[in-house]
mmCIF file of C-alpha atoms in Angstrom:
data_model
loop_
_atom_site.group_PDB
_atom_site.id
_atom_site.type_symbol
_atom_site.label_atom_id
_atom_site.label_comp_id
_atom_site.label_asym_id
_atom_site.label_seq_id
_atom_site.Cartn_x
_atom_site.Cartn_y
_atom_site.Cartn_z
ATOM 1 C CA GLU A 1 134.167 300.315 254.751
ATOM 2 C CA ILE A 2 135.291 301.002 258.308
ATOM 3 C CA VAL A 3 137.856 298.450 259.422
ATOM 4 C CA LEU A 4 138.101 297.608 263.116
ATOM 5 C CA THR A 5 141.397 296.216 264.393
ATOM 6 C CA GLN A 6 141.403 294.498 267.767
ATOM 7 C CA SER A 7 144.448 293.876 269.901
ATOM 8 C CA PRO A 8 145.865 291.765 271.227
ATOM 9 C CA ALA A 9 144.612 288.704 269.387
ATOM 10 C CA THR A 10 144.991 286.659 272.563
ATOM 11 C CA LEU A 11 145.229 287.761 276.165
ATOM 12 C CA SER A 12 146.417 285.209 278.733
ATOM 13 C CA LEU A 13 145.410 286.166 282.251
ATOM 14 C CA SER A 14 144.484 284.611 285.580
ATOM 15 C CA PRO A 15 141.147 284.937 287.385
ATOM 16 C CA GLY A 16 141.094 288.134 289.413
ATOM 17 C CA GLU A 17 143.365 290.005 287.034
ATOM 18 C CA ARG A 18 142.388 293.070 285.030
ATOM 19 C CA ALA A 19 141.825 292.689 281.280
ATOM 20 C CA THR A 20 142.264 295.563 278.845
ATOM 21 C CA LEU A 21 141.149 295.006 275.250
ATOM 22 C CA SER A 22 141.643 297.476 272.422
ATOM 23 C CA CYS A 23 139.650 298.251 269.281
ATOM 24 C CA ARG A 24 140.885 300.749 266.716
ATOM 25 C CA ALA A 25 138.766 302.056 263.834
ATOM 26 C CA SER A 26 140.150 303.034 260.425
ATOM 27 C CA GLN A 27 138.138 306.250 260.621
ATOM 28 C CA SER A 28 136.117 307.992 263.284
ATOM 29 C CA VAL A 29 132.958 306.262 264.440
ATOM 30 C CA SER A 30 132.232 308.869 267.129
ATOM 31 C CA SER A 31 130.889 306.862 270.083
ATOM 32 C CA TYR A 32 129.037 304.378 267.909
ATOM 33 C CA LEU A 33 130.828 301.261 269.093
ATOM 34 C CA ALA A 34 129.684 298.101 270.827
ATOM 35 C CA TRP A 35 131.385 295.144 272.483
ATOM 36 C CA TYR A 36 130.176 291.546 272.442
ATOM 37 C CA GLN A 37 131.218 288.423 274.314
ATOM 38 C CA GLN A 38 131.085 285.001 272.693
ATOM 39 C CA LYS A 39 131.670 281.702 274.454
ATOM 40 C CA PRO A 40 132.310 278.447 272.565
ATOM 41 C CA GLY A 41 129.168 277.056 270.985
ATOM 42 C CA GLN A 42 127.111 280.095 271.946
ATOM 43 C CA ALA A 43 125.779 283.166 270.201
ATOM 44 C CA PRO A 44 127.409 286.518 270.917
ATOM 45 C CA ARG A 45 126.045 288.625 273.758
ATOM 46 C CA LEU A 46 125.912 292.414 273.778
ATOM 47 C CA LEU A 47 127.996 293.835 276.620
ATOM 48 C CA ILE A 48 128.545 297.512 275.855
ATOM 49 C CA TYR A 49 126.934 299.917 273.370
ATOM 50 C CA GLY A 50 127.548 303.561 272.623
ATOM 51 C CA ALA A 51 131.177 302.955 273.656
ATOM 52 C CA SER A 52 130.459 303.058 277.396
ATOM 53 C CA ASN A 53 126.898 301.966 278.177
ATOM 54 C CA ARG A 54 126.429 298.556 279.733
ATOM 55 C CA ALA A 55 123.654 296.456 278.243
ATOM 56 C CA THR A 56 120.903 295.072 280.441
ATOM 57 C CA GLY A 57 122.161 292.588 282.997
ATOM 58 C CA ILE A 58 125.863 293.104 282.333
ATOM 59 C CA PRO A 59 127.962 293.164 285.510
ATOM 60 C CA ALA A 60 129.694 296.365 286.570
ATOM 61 C CA ARG A 61 133.136 294.786 286.175
ATOM 62 C CA PHE A 62 132.724 295.349 282.435
ATOM 63 C CA SER A 63 133.362 298.901 281.288
ATOM 64 C CA GLY A 64 133.954 300.581 277.969
ATOM 65 C CA SER A 65 135.641 303.810 277.028
ATOM 66 C CA GLY A 66 136.877 305.783 274.052
ATOM 67 C CA SER A 67 135.611 307.788 271.132
ATOM 68 C CA GLY A 68 136.633 308.575 267.584
ATOM 69 C CA THR A 69 139.007 305.804 266.555
ATOM 70 C CA ASP A 70 140.306 304.297 269.815
ATOM 71 C CA PHE A 71 138.234 302.230 272.193
ATOM 72 C CA THR A 72 138.867 300.044 275.212
ATOM 73 C CA LEU A 73 136.956 297.298 276.962
ATOM 74 C CA THR A 74 138.075 296.730 280.532
ATOM 75 C CA ILE A 75 137.179 293.812 282.762
ATOM 76 C CA SER A 76 138.207 294.955 286.209
ATOM 77 C CA SER A 77 138.629 291.529 287.803
ATOM 78 C CA LEU A 78 138.251 288.415 285.666
ATOM 79 C CA GLU A 79 135.731 285.826 286.760
ATOM 80 C CA PRO A 80 135.981 282.244 285.459
ATOM 81 C CA GLU A 81 132.973 282.839 283.187
ATOM 82 C CA ASP A 82 134.659 285.817 281.492
ATOM 83 C CA PHE A 83 137.135 283.705 279.535
ATOM 84 C CA ALA A 84 135.762 284.027 276.022
ATOM 85 C CA VAL A 85 136.215 285.860 272.737
ATOM 86 C CA TYR A 86 135.323 289.545 272.584
ATOM 87 C CA TYR A 87 134.340 291.463 269.461
ATOM 88 C CA CYS A 88 133.867 295.144 268.815
ATOM 89 C CA GLN A 89 131.336 296.424 266.259
ATOM 90 C CA GLN A 90 130.768 299.851 264.763
ATOM 91 C CA ARG A 91 127.469 301.386 263.734
ATOM 92 C CA GLY A 92 128.920 304.656 262.489
ATOM 93 C CA ASP A 93 128.364 303.789 258.853
ATOM 94 C CA TRP A 94 127.149 301.048 256.558
ATOM 95 C CA PRO A 95 128.274 298.353 256.215
ATOM 96 C CA LEU A 96 128.201 297.493 259.881
ATOM 97 C CA THR A 97 131.526 295.880 260.690
ATOM 98 C CA PHE A 98 133.102 293.802 263.429
ATOM 99 C CA GLY A 99 136.651 293.538 264.635
ATOM 100 C CA GLY A 100 138.529 290.271 264.344
ATOM 101 C CA GLY A 101 138.161 289.452 268.029
ATOM 102 C CA THR A 102 140.317 289.105 271.133
ATOM 103 C CA LYS A 103 140.428 285.783 272.917
ATOM 104 C CA VAL A 104 140.795 286.050 276.678
ATOM 105 C CA GLU A 105 142.225 282.758 277.880
ATOM 106 C CA ILE A 106 143.199 281.359 281.242
ATOM 107 C CA LYS A 107 146.895 281.642 281.963
ATOM 108 C CA GLU B 1 111.079 285.480 277.468
ATOM 109 C CA GLU B 2 112.465 287.199 274.399
ATOM 110 C CA GLN B 3 113.685 284.618 271.923
ATOM 111 C CA LEU B 4 114.876 284.128 268.360
ATOM 112 C CA LEU B 5 114.964 280.709 266.728
ATOM 113 C CA GLU B 6 116.579 280.126 263.366
ATOM 114 C CA SER B 7 115.885 277.264 260.995
ATOM 115 C CA GLY B 8 116.578 276.241 257.427
ATOM 116 C CA GLY B 9 120.259 275.433 257.488
ATOM 117 C CA GLY B 10 121.879 272.283 256.191
ATOM 118 C CA LEU B 11 124.164 270.892 253.497
ATOM 119 C CA LEU B 12 123.691 272.643 250.189
ATOM 120 C CA GLN B 13 125.313 272.439 246.774
ATOM 121 C CA PRO B 14 127.375 275.224 245.238
ATOM 122 C CA GLY B 15 125.148 277.272 242.974
ATOM 123 C CA GLY B 16 122.069 276.338 244.945
ATOM 124 C CA SER B 17 119.778 278.435 247.090
ATOM 125 C CA LEU B 18 118.738 278.604 250.703
ATOM 126 C CA ARG B 19 115.960 280.200 252.663
ATOM 127 C CA LEU B 20 116.549 280.739 256.331
ATOM 128 C CA SER B 21 113.810 281.596 258.797
ATOM 129 C CA CYS B 22 113.928 283.180 262.216
ATOM 130 C CA ALA B 23 110.919 282.958 264.510
ATOM 131 C CA ALA B 24 110.703 285.715 267.117
ATOM 132 C CA SER B 25 108.787 285.600 270.368
ATOM 133 C CA GLY B 26 108.458 287.537 273.609
ATOM 134 C CA PHE B 27 108.702 291.039 272.144
ATOM 135 C CA THR B 28 106.915 293.329 269.669
ATOM 136 C CA PHE B 29 108.585 292.087 266.507
ATOM 137 C CA ARG B 30 107.334 294.826 264.180
ATOM 138 C CA SER B 31 108.927 297.509 266.358
ATOM 139 C CA TYR B 32 112.473 296.397 265.641
ATOM 140 C CA ALA B 33 114.800 296.248 262.703
ATOM 141 C CA MET B 34 116.244 292.765 262.294
ATOM 142 C CA SER B 35 119.493 291.445 260.894
ATOM 143 C CA TRP B 36 121.389 288.372 259.819
ATOM 144 C CA VAL B 37 124.981 287.959 260.985
ATOM 145 C CA ARG B 38 127.136 284.998 260.007
ATOM 146 C CA GLN B 39 130.255 283.333 261.316
ATOM 147 C CA ALA B 40 132.403 281.039 259.213
ATOM 148 C CA PRO B 41 133.864 278.056 261.080
ATOM 149 C CA GLY B 42 136.559 279.246 263.464
ATOM 150 C CA LYS B 43 136.294 282.828 262.204
ATOM 151 C CA GLY B 44 134.865 286.139 263.324
ATOM 152 C CA LEU B 45 131.479 287.752 262.886
ATOM 153 C CA GLU B 46 130.247 289.196 259.598
ATOM 154 C CA TRP B 47 127.131 291.338 259.255
ATOM 155 C CA VAL B 48 125.059 290.138 256.294
ATOM 156 C CA SER B 49 121.839 292.115 256.039
ATOM 157 C CA THR B 50 119.320 294.305 257.890
ATOM 158 C CA VAL B 51 115.653 295.119 257.318
ATOM 159 C CA THR B 52 113.725 297.877 259.053
ATOM 160 C CA GLY B 53 110.633 297.135 261.129
ATOM 161 C CA ASN B 54 108.196 298.052 258.375
ATOM 162 C CA SER B 55 110.322 296.456 255.617
ATOM 163 C CA GLU B 56 110.756 299.818 253.910
ATOM 164 C CA VAL B 57 114.536 299.746 253.881
ATOM 165 C CA THR B 58 117.023 296.918 253.468
ATOM 166 C CA TYR B 59 120.802 296.846 253.679
ATOM 167 C CA TYR B 60 123.212 294.213 252.412
ATOM 168 C CA ALA B 61 126.889 293.405 252.745
ATOM 169 C CA ASP B 62 128.792 293.491 249.481
ATOM 170 C CA SER B 63 129.536 289.778 249.870
ATOM 171 C CA VAL B 64 125.838 288.914 249.373
ATOM 172 C CA LYS B 65 124.489 291.928 247.505
ATOM 173 C CA GLY B 66 122.687 290.973 244.312
ATOM 174 C CA ARG B 67 122.146 287.370 245.310
ATOM 175 C CA SER B 68 120.290 287.748 248.603
ATOM 176 C CA THR B 69 116.972 289.039 249.841
ATOM 177 C CA ILE B 70 116.065 289.788 253.426
ATOM 178 C CA SER B 71 112.370 289.962 254.248
ATOM 179 C CA ARG B 72 109.978 289.683 257.145
ATOM 180 C CA ASP B 73 106.378 288.826 257.877
ATOM 181 C CA ASN B 74 105.263 290.828 260.881
ATOM 182 C CA SER B 75 101.988 288.908 261.051
ATOM 183 C CA LYS B 76 104.004 285.735 261.657
ATOM 184 C CA ASN B 77 106.820 287.345 263.702
ATOM 185 C CA THR B 78 109.278 285.807 261.280
ATOM 186 C CA LEU B 79 112.410 287.016 259.529
ATOM 187 C CA TYR B 80 113.778 285.431 256.356
ATOM 188 C CA LEU B 81 116.958 285.339 254.331
ATOM 189 C CA GLN B 82 117.030 284.060 250.773
ATOM 190 C CA LEU B 83 120.547 283.482 249.438
ATOM 191 C CA ASN B 84 121.119 282.351 245.856
ATOM 192 C CA ASN B 85 124.100 281.154 243.854
ATOM 193 C CA LEU B 86 125.688 279.678 246.950
ATOM 194 C CA ARG B 87 129.456 279.574 247.244
ATOM 195 C CA ALA B 88 131.787 277.651 249.529
ATOM 196 C CA GLU B 89 132.539 280.923 251.323
ATOM 197 C CA ASP B 90 128.875 281.152 252.367
ATOM 198 C CA THR B 91 129.515 278.249 254.739
ATOM 199 C CA ALA B 92 128.827 279.622 258.199
ATOM 200 C CA ILE B 93 126.569 279.700 261.200
ATOM 201 C CA TYR B 94 123.837 282.211 260.380
ATOM 202 C CA TYR B 95 122.512 284.158 263.346
ATOM 203 C CA CYS B 96 119.325 286.143 263.444
ATOM 204 C CA ALA B 97 119.711 289.264 265.579
ATOM 205 C CA ARG B 98 117.447 292.021 266.833
ATOM 206 C CA VAL B 99 118.704 295.497 266.078
ATOM 207 C CA LEU B 100 118.740 298.266 268.664
ATOM 208 C CA ILE B 101 120.086 301.518 267.187
ATOM 209 C CA ARG B 102 122.221 299.404 264.832
ATOM 210 C CA TYR B 103 123.622 297.272 267.598
ATOM 211 C CA PHE B 104 122.576 293.648 268.032
ATOM 212 C CA ASP B 105 120.927 293.235 271.409
ATOM 213 C CA LEU B 106 119.276 289.817 271.066
ATOM 214 C CA TRP B 107 120.644 286.828 269.178
ATOM 215 C CA GLY B 108 119.332 283.454 268.167
ATOM 216 C CA ARG B 109 121.355 280.277 268.594
ATOM 217 C CA GLY B 110 122.153 280.151 264.895
ATOM 218 C CA THR B 111 121.698 277.673 262.074
ATOM 219 C CA LEU B 112 124.622 276.047 260.264
ATOM 220 C CA VAL B 113 124.820 276.319 256.499
ATOM 221 C CA THR B 114 127.398 274.167 254.718
ATOM 222 C CA VAL B 115 127.983 274.667 251.010
ATOM 223 C CA SER B 116 129.803 271.726 249.522
ATOM 224 C CA SER B 117 129.525 269.277 246.647
#
């Protein structure tokens, strides 16, 4: 099973600041990685797939990069609605697995 | 509008069974693989199972393998999950999700399953 490790667990930032979230895979998943956003009481929402492709309707301030085992989600300038938990997910092999999440909270 | 709506959750006894349903609307259901993903209270996401569009192939997480069955009825645009021999660790919100190249691009609001005596 491919284990995804996200860091940091919590990121405390102010609106307007840049957020950089990391996801590391226990073995290469090529570019087969997605990022999701989840707000309290809501279902997750797909943000990025294929490591760097924004899903439909996702603002340009969200960007993804990386390949192999190291991936990054960047939010260029945090909006109030961006404070949430973010998960990465790999589709490189079965079972499909998620990282443990990074909470982006207001400082 | 594309939508997924889960049902069938509730309070269940250890050792019991559940059958969850997910009604899809607004898209061509048979064209997509579908999955169940769960989230224990206060925890992260866990993929549970996936079925291809024509039901030919199914995949299961080890945590439910042997005691679960994923199925679908394309004539009713509905996805199902049968889970037997329930354990406390099955307590979670169960989400139905549409699969796009093994990513989850559309999610339902979830249904809460609580396993407790």
